[in-house]
Coordinates of C-alpha atoms in Angstrom, one line a residue:
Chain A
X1 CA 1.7 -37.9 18.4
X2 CA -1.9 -37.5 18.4
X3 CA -4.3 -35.9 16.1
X4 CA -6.0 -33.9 18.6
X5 CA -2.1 -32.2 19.2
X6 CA -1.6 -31.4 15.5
X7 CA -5.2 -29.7 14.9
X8 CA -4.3 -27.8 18.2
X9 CA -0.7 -27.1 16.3
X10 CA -2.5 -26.6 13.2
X11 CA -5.1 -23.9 14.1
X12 CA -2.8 -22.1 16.2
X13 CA -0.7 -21.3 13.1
X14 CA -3.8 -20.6 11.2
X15 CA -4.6 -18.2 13.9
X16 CA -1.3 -16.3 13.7
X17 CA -0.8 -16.1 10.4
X18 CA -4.2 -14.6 10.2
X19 CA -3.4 -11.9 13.1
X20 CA -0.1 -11.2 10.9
X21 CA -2.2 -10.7 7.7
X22 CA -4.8 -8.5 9.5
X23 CA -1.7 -6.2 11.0
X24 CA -0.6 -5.9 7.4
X25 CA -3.7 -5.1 5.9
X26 CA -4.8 -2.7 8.6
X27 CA -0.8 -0.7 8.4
X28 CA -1.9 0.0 4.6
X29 CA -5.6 1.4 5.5
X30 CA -6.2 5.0 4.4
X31 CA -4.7 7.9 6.2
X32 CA -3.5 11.5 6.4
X33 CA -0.2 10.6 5.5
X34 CA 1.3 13.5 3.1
X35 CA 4.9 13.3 1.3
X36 CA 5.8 16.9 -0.7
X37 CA 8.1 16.1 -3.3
X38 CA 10.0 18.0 -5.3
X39 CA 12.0 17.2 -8.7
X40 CA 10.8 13.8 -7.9
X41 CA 13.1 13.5 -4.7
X42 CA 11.0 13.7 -1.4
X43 CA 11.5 16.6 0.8
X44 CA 9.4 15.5 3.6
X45 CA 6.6 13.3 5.0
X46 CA 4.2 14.7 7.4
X47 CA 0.9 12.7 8.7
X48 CA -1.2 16.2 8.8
X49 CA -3.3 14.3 12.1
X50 CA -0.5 14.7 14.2
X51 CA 0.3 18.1 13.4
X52 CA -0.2 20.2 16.1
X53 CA 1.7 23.5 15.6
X54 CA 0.9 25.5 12.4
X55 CA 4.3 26.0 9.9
X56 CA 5.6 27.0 6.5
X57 CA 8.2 25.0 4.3
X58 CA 9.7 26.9 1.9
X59 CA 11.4 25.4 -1.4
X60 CA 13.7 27.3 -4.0
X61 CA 12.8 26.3 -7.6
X62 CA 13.8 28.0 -11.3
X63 CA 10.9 29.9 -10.8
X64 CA 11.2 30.9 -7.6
X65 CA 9.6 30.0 -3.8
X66 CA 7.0 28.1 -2.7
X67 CA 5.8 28.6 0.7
X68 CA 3.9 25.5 1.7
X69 CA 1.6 26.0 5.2
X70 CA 0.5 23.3 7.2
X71 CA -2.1 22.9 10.3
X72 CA -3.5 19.9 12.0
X73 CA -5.6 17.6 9.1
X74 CA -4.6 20.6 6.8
X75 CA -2.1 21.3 4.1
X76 CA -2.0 23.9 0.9
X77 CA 0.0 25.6 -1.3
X78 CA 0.2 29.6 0.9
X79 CA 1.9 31.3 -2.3
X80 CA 4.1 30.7 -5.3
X81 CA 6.1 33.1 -7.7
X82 CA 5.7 30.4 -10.4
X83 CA 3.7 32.3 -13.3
X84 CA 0.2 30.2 -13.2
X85 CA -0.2 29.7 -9.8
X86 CA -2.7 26.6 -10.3
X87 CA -1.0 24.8 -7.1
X88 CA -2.4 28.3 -4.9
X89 CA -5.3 27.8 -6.7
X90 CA -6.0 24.2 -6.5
X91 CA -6.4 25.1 -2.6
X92 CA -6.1 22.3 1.0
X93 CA -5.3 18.9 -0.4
X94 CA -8.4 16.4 -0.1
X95 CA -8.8 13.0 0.4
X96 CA -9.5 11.6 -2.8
X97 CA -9.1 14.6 -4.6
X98 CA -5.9 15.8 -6.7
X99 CA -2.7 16.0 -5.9
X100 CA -1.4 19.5 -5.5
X101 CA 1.1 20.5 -8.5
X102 CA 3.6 23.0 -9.2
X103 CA 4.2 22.4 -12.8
X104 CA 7.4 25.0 -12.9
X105 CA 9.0 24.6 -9.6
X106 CA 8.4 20.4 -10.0
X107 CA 6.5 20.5 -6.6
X108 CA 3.8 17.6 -5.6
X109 CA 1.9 17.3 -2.5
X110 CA -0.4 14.1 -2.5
X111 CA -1.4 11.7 0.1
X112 CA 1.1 9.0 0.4
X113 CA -1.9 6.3 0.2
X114 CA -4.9 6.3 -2.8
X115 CA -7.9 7.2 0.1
X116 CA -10.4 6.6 -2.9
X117 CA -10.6 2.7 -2.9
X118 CA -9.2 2.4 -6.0
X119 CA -5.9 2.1 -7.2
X120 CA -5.7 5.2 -9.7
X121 CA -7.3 7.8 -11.2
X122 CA -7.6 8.9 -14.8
X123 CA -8.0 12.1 -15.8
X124 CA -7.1 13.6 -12.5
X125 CA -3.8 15.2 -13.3
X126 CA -3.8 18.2 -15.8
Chain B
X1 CA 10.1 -39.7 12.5
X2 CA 6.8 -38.6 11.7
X3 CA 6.4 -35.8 13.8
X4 CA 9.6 -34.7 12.0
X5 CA 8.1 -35.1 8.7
X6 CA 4.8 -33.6 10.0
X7 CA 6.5 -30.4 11.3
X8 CA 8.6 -29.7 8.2
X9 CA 5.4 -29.6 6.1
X10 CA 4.2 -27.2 8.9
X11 CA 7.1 -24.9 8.6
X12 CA 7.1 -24.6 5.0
X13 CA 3.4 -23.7 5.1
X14 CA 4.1 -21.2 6.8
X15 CA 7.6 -20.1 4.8
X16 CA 5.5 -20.4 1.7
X17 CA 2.7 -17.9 3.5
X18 CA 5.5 -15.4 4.7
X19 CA 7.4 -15.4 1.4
X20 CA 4.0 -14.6 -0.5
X21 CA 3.9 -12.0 1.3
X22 CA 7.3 -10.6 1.0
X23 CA 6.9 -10.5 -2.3
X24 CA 4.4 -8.3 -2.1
X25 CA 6.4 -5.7 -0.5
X26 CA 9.1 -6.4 -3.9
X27 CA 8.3 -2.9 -5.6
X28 CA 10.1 -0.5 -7.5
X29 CA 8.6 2.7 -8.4
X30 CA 8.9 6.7 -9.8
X31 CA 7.5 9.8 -9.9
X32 CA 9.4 12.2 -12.2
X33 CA 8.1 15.3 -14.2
X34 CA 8.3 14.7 -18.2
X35 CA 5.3 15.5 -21.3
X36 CA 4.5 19.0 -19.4
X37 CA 3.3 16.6 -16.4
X38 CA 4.0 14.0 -13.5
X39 CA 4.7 10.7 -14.7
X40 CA 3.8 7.7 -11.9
X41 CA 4.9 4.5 -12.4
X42 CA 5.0 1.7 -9.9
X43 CA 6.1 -1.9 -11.1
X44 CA 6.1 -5.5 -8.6
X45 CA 8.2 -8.8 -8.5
X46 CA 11.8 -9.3 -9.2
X47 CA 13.0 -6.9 -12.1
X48 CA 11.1 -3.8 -11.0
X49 CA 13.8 -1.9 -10.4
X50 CA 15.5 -2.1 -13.3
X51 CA 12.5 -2.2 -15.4
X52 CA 11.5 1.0 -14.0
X53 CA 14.2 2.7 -14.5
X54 CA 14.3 1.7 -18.1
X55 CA 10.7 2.8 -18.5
X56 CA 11.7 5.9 -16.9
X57 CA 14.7 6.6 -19.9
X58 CA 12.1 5.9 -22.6
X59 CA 9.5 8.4 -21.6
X60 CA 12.2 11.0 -21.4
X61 CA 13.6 10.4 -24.4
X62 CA 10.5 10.2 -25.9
X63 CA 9.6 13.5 -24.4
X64 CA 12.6 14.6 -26.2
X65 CA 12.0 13.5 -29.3
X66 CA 7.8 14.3 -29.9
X67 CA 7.7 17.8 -27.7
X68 CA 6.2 20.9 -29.2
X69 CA 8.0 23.0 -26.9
X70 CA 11.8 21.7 -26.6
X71 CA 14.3 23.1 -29.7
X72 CA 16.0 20.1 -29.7
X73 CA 13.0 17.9 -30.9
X74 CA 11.8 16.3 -33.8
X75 CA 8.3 18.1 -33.8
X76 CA 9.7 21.4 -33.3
X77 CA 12.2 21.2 -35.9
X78 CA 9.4 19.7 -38.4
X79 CA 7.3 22.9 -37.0
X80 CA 10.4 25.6 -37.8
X81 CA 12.0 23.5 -41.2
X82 CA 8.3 21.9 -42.2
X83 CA 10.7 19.5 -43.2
X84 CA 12.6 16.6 -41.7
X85 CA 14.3 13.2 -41.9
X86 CA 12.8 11.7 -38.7
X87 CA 13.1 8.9 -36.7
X88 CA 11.3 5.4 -36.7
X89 CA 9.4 6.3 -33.4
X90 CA 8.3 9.7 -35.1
X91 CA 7.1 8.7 -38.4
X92 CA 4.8 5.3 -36.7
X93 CA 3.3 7.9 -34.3
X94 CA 2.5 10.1 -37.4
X95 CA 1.1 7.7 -39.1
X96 CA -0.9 5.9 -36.1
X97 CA -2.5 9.9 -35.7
X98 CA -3.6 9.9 -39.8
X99 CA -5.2 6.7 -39.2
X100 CA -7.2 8.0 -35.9
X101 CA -8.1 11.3 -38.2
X102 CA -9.8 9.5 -40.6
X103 CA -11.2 7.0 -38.0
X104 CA -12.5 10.1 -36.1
X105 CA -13.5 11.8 -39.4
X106 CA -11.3 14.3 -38.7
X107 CA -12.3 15.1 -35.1
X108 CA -8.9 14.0 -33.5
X109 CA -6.3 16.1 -35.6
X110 CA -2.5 16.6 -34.7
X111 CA -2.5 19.9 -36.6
X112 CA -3.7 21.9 -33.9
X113 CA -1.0 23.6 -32.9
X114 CA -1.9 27.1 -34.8
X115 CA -5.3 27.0 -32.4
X116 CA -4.1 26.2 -29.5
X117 CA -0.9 28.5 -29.9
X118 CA -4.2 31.4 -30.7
X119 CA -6.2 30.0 -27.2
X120 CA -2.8 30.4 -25.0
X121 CA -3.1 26.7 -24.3
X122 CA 1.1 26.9 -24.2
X123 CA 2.7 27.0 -20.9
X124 CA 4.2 31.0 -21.2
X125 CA 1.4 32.1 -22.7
X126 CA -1.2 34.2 -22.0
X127 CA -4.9 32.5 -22.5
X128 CA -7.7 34.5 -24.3
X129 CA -10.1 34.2 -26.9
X130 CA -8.2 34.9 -30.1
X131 CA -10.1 37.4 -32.9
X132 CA -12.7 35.7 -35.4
X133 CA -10.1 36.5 -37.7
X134 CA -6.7 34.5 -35.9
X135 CA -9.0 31.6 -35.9
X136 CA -9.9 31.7 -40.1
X137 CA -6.2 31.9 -40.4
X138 CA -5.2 29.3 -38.4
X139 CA -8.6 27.0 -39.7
X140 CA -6.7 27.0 -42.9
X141 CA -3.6 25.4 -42.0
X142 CA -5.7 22.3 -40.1
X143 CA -6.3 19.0 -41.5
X144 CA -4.5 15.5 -42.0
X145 CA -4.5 16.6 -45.7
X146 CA -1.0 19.4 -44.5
X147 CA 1.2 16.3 -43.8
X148 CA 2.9 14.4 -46.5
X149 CA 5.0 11.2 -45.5
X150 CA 6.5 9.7 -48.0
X151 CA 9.3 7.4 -46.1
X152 CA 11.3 9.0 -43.7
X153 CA 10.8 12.0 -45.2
X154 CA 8.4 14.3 -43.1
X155 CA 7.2 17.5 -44.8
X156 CA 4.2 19.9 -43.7
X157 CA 2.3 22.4 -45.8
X158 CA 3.4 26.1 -45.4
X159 CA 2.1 27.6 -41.7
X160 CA 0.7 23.7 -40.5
X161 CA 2.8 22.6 -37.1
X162 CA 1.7 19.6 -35.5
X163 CA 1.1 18.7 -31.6
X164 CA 1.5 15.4 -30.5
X165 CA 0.0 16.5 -26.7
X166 CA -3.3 14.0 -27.5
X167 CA -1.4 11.2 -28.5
X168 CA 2.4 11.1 -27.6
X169 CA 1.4 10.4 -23.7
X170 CA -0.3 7.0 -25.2
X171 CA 2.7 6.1 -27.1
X172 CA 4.7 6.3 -24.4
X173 CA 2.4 4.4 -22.5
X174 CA 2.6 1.5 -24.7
X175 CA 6.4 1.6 -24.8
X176 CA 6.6 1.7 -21.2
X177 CA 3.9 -1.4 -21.0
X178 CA 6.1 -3.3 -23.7
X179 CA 9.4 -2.4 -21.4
X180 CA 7.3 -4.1 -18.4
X181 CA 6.7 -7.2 -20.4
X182 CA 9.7 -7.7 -21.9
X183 CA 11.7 -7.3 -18.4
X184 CA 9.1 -10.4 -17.0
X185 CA 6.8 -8.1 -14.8
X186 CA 3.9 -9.1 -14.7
X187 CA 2.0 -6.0 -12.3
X188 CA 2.1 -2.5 -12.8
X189 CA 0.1 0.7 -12.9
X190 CA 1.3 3.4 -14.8
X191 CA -0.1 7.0 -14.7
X192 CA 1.4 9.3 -17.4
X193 CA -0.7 12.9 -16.4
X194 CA -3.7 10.6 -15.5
X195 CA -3.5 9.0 -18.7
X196 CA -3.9 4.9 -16.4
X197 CA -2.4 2.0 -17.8
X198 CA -2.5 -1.3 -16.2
X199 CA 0.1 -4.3 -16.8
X200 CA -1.1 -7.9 -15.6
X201 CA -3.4 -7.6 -12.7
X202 CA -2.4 -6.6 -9.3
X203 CA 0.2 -8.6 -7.2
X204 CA -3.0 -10.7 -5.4
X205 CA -4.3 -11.8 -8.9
X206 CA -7.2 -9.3 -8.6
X207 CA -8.0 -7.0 -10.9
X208 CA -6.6 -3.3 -11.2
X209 CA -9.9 -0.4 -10.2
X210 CA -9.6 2.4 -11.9
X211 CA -11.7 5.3 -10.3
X212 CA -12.9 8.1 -12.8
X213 CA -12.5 11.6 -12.0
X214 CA -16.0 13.4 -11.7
X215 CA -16.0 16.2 -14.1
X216 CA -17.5 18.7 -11.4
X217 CA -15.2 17.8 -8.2
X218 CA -11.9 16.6 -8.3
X219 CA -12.1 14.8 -5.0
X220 CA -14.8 12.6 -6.4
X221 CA -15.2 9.5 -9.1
X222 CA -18.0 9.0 -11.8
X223 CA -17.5 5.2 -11.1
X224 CA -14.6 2.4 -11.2
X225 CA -13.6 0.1 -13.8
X226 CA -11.9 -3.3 -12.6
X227 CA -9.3 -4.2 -15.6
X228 CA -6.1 -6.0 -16.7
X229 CA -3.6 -5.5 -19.4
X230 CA -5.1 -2.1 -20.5
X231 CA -5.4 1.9 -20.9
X232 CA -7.7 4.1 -19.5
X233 CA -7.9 7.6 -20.6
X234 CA -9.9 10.8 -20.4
X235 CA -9.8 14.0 -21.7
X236 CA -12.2 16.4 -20.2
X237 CA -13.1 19.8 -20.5
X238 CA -12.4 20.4 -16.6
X239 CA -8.9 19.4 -17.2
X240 CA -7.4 22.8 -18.6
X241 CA -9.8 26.0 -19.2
X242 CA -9.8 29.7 -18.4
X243 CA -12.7 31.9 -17.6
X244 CA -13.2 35.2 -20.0
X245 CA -16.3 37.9 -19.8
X246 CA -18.1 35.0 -17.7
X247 CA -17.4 31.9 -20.3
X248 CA -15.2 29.3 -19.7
X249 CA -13.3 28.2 -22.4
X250 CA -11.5 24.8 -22.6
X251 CA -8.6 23.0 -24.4
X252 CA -10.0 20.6 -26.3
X253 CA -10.6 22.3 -29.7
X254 CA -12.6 21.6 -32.6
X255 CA -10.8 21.7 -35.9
X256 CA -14.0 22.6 -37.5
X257 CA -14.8 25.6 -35.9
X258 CA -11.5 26.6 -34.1
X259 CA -13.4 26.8 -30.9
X260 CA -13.5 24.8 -27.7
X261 CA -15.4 21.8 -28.6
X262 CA -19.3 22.2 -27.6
X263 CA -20.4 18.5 -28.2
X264 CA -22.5 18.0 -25.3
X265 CA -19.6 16.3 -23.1
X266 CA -17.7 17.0 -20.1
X267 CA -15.3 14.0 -20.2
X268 CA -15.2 11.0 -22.5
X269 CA -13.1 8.0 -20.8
X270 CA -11.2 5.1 -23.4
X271 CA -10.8 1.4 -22.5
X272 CA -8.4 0.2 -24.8
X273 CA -5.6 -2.3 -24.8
X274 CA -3.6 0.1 -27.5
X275 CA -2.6 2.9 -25.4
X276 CA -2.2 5.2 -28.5
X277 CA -5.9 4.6 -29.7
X278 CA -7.3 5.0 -25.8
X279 CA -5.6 8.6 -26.2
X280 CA -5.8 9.8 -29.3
X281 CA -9.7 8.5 -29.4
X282 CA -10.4 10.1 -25.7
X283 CA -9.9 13.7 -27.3
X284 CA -11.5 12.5 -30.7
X285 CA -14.7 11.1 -28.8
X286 CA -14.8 14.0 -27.0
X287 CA -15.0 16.2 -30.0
X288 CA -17.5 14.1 -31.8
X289 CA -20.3 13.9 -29.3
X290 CA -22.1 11.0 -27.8
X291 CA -24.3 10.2 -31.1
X292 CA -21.6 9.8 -33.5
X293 CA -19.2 8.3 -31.1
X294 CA -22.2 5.7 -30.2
X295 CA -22.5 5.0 -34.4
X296 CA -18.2 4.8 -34.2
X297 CA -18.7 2.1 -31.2
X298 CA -20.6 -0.1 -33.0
X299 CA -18.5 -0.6 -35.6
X300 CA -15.7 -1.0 -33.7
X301 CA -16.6 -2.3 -30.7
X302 CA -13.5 -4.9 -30.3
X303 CA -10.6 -1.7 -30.5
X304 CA -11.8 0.3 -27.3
X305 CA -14.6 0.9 -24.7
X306 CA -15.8 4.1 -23.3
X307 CA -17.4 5.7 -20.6
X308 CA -19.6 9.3 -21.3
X309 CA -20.3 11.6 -19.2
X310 CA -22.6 14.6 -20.6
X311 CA -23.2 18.6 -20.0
X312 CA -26.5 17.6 -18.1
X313 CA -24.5 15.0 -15.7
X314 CA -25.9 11.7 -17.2
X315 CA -23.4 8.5 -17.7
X316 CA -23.4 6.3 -20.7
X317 CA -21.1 3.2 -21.1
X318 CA -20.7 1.1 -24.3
X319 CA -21.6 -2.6 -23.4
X320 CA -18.6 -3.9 -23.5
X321 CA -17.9 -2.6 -20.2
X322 CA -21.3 -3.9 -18.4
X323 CA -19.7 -6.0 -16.5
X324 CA -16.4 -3.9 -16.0
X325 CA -18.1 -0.8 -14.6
X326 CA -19.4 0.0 -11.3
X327 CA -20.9 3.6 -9.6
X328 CA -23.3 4.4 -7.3
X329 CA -24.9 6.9 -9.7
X330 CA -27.3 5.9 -12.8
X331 CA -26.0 5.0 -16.1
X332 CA -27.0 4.2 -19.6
X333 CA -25.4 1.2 -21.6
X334 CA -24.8 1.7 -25.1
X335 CA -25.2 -1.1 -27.4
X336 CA -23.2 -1.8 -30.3

């Protein structure tokens, strides 16, 4: 076979793999992705930029409800009968900012990706 | 013939690429509540699974075992008793927090638990300043000087309890680092309440960024640090406080005068391969101010790094991180 065949071969599969590399490096790229978990078991995931119709989730804990609210690009904690209320406090959940925690009830609402170019954060939880 | 031998080296080039990749996707990880906070942990390669999972029994039985709030633990019973026959795990972490009290000179002390108990800093209780006269009560039962350990034996002086919340987080940390290692995995990030540790370097060979939390908005970082094999860990004033006739008060308190500590800081972040130093220094730094933290750098500039950030906003880093640190905002180095 000639040469000219195997760098056509060659580059071609250079060329996919590439395209199969960029697909998986572009499916991991920040988004508005959102899992609420609670007790460590995940209750739901919601990507908040293809909410269109506004809604409440509501979860039992040993201190009582949470009522979660959720709009397009938006979610926060509505209320809580916890006793500190820091997760009604902490207000809409932000790209790159904290995750929102119910310390009591075991509730967390974070984005399902790290949107602030790094891998972690200290200091950021309480 | 040839071609034959031509394609095959084609198709394992591209098997080789395809299962680098899949092993990317080879991840285990957990997000469970334990310490009082949410423990992350997310491990690669072969043995995460299982490695996680065993990481995951340690902390909770370490959370068991050094809590100040569950009846079942060592610290409480030491607290109620102010006596006890404890474990190997309790008396090393004892003894690892006297050596970071005289290290600190003082500044990071595990008696605290009378001041904090005063400030409400308890989950159940109600946070206030306490009288002038709660906190010259409680002054007197502070200091390394309460604890006696003499073996196993653990005793405390009459109305000392201990609080292991700036160092047991670290410990666990390190255990949970060790587990990783000794299970073969070679990348993981841990976050124990935003206390960051780092196994290997991530599973592209690059190394791990850690972003720092700005002091002033959550949503935002101070800078990153790009590290391996090692702990980062602040403690900031931000981080727990309460608001009262217009002050705000915070939870890092100063065994000298019972108060919130006013050293000029609003977060002090550790770099440390020892997990327990990075924490129990990150609330001792804090305390001590940039000055004589800068004096306790440069004598010991090959245990830890650190990264300042001050009342008035400005950045210091020790120099040991020069090349480890990046931010878009100005900063100081310090050298040892």
């Amino acid at each position: 076979m000639k040469t000219r065949t195997w760098i056509i071969i060659l580059s071609s599969a250079v060329i996919v793999c590439a395209v199969l590399w960029m697909f998986i490096l572009n499916s991991s790229s920040p988004s508005k992705i959102v899992g609420i978990y609670q007790d460590g078991s995940l209750v739901e995931k919601i990507d908040l930029n293809s909410v269109t119709d506004e809604r409440e989730i509501t979860l039992n804990g040993k201190f009582g409800k949470n009522i979660i609210f959720i709009s397009h690009g938006h979610i926060e904690m509505k209320s809580a009968e916890c006793p500190d209320k820091i997760c009604v406090k902490h207000g809409a959940l932000e790209i790159g900012g904290t995750p929102i925690v119910c310390l009591p009830n075991k509730v967390v609402i974070q984005f399902e990706e790290t949107p602030y170019g790094a891998d972690a954060k200290t200091g950021a939880a309480e | 013939m040839n071609f034959m031998r031509k394609f095959s080296i084609l198709f394992m080039t591209v098997a080789v690429l395809f299962c680098s990749a899949c092993d990317f996707d080879s991840k285990a990880d957990s997000e469970f509540f334990a310490m009082d906070t949410i423990m992350s942990i997310t491990a690669y390669g072969s043995n995460s699974q299982s490695a996680v999972s065993a990481a995951e029994n340690e902390i909770n039985r370490l959370d068991k075992l050094l809590s100040v709030q569950n009846e079942n633990s060592e610290i409480f019973k030491l607290n109620r008793d102010k006596s006890i026959n404890a474990s190997a795990d309790t008396v090393t972490l004892l003894k690892r927090a006297m050596n970071f009290y005289t290290l600190t000179d003082g500044a990071f002390d595990i008696t605290t638990e009378p001041l904090t108990r005063a400030w409400g800093f308890y989950s159940g209780l109600e946070k206030r300043v306490p009288s002038q006269n709660e906190i010259d009560n409680a002054l007197k039962t502070v200091g390394a000087e309460h604890i006696n350990i003499d073996n196993k034996n653990i005793t405390l002086d009459e109305n000392t309890s201990l609080d292991l919340g700036g160092i047991a987080k670290g410990y666990a940390s390190a255990k949970t680092a060790q587990i990783f290692k000794e299970n073969g995995v070679s990348s993981a990030l841990i976050s124990l309440g935003g206390n960051v540790r780092v196994v290997g370097s991530k599973p592209d060979g690059s190394d791990w960024s850690v972003a720092i939390t700005d002091p002033d908005d959550n949503s935002k970082q101070v800078g990153t640090l790009a590290v391996r094999d090692t702990a980062v860990v602040t403690s900031g004033s931000y981080q727990r406080y309460f608001e009262e006739n217009g002050h705000i008060y915070h939870h890092i308190i100063d065994t000298e005068t019972g108060y919130p500590a006013q050293s000029g800081l609003k977060s002090v972040t550790v770099v440390s391969e020892d997990d327990t130093l990075a924490d129990a220094l990150s609330t001792g730094l804090f305390v001590m101010g940039l000055e004589k933290s800068s004096k306790l750098y440069s004598k010991n500039s090959a245990l830890f790094g650190a990264v300042f950030v001050t009342d008035k906003n400005e950045i210091y880093i020790t120099d040991n991180l020069e090349n480890r640190f990046s931010s878009q905002h100005k900063f100081e180095v310090i050298e040892r």
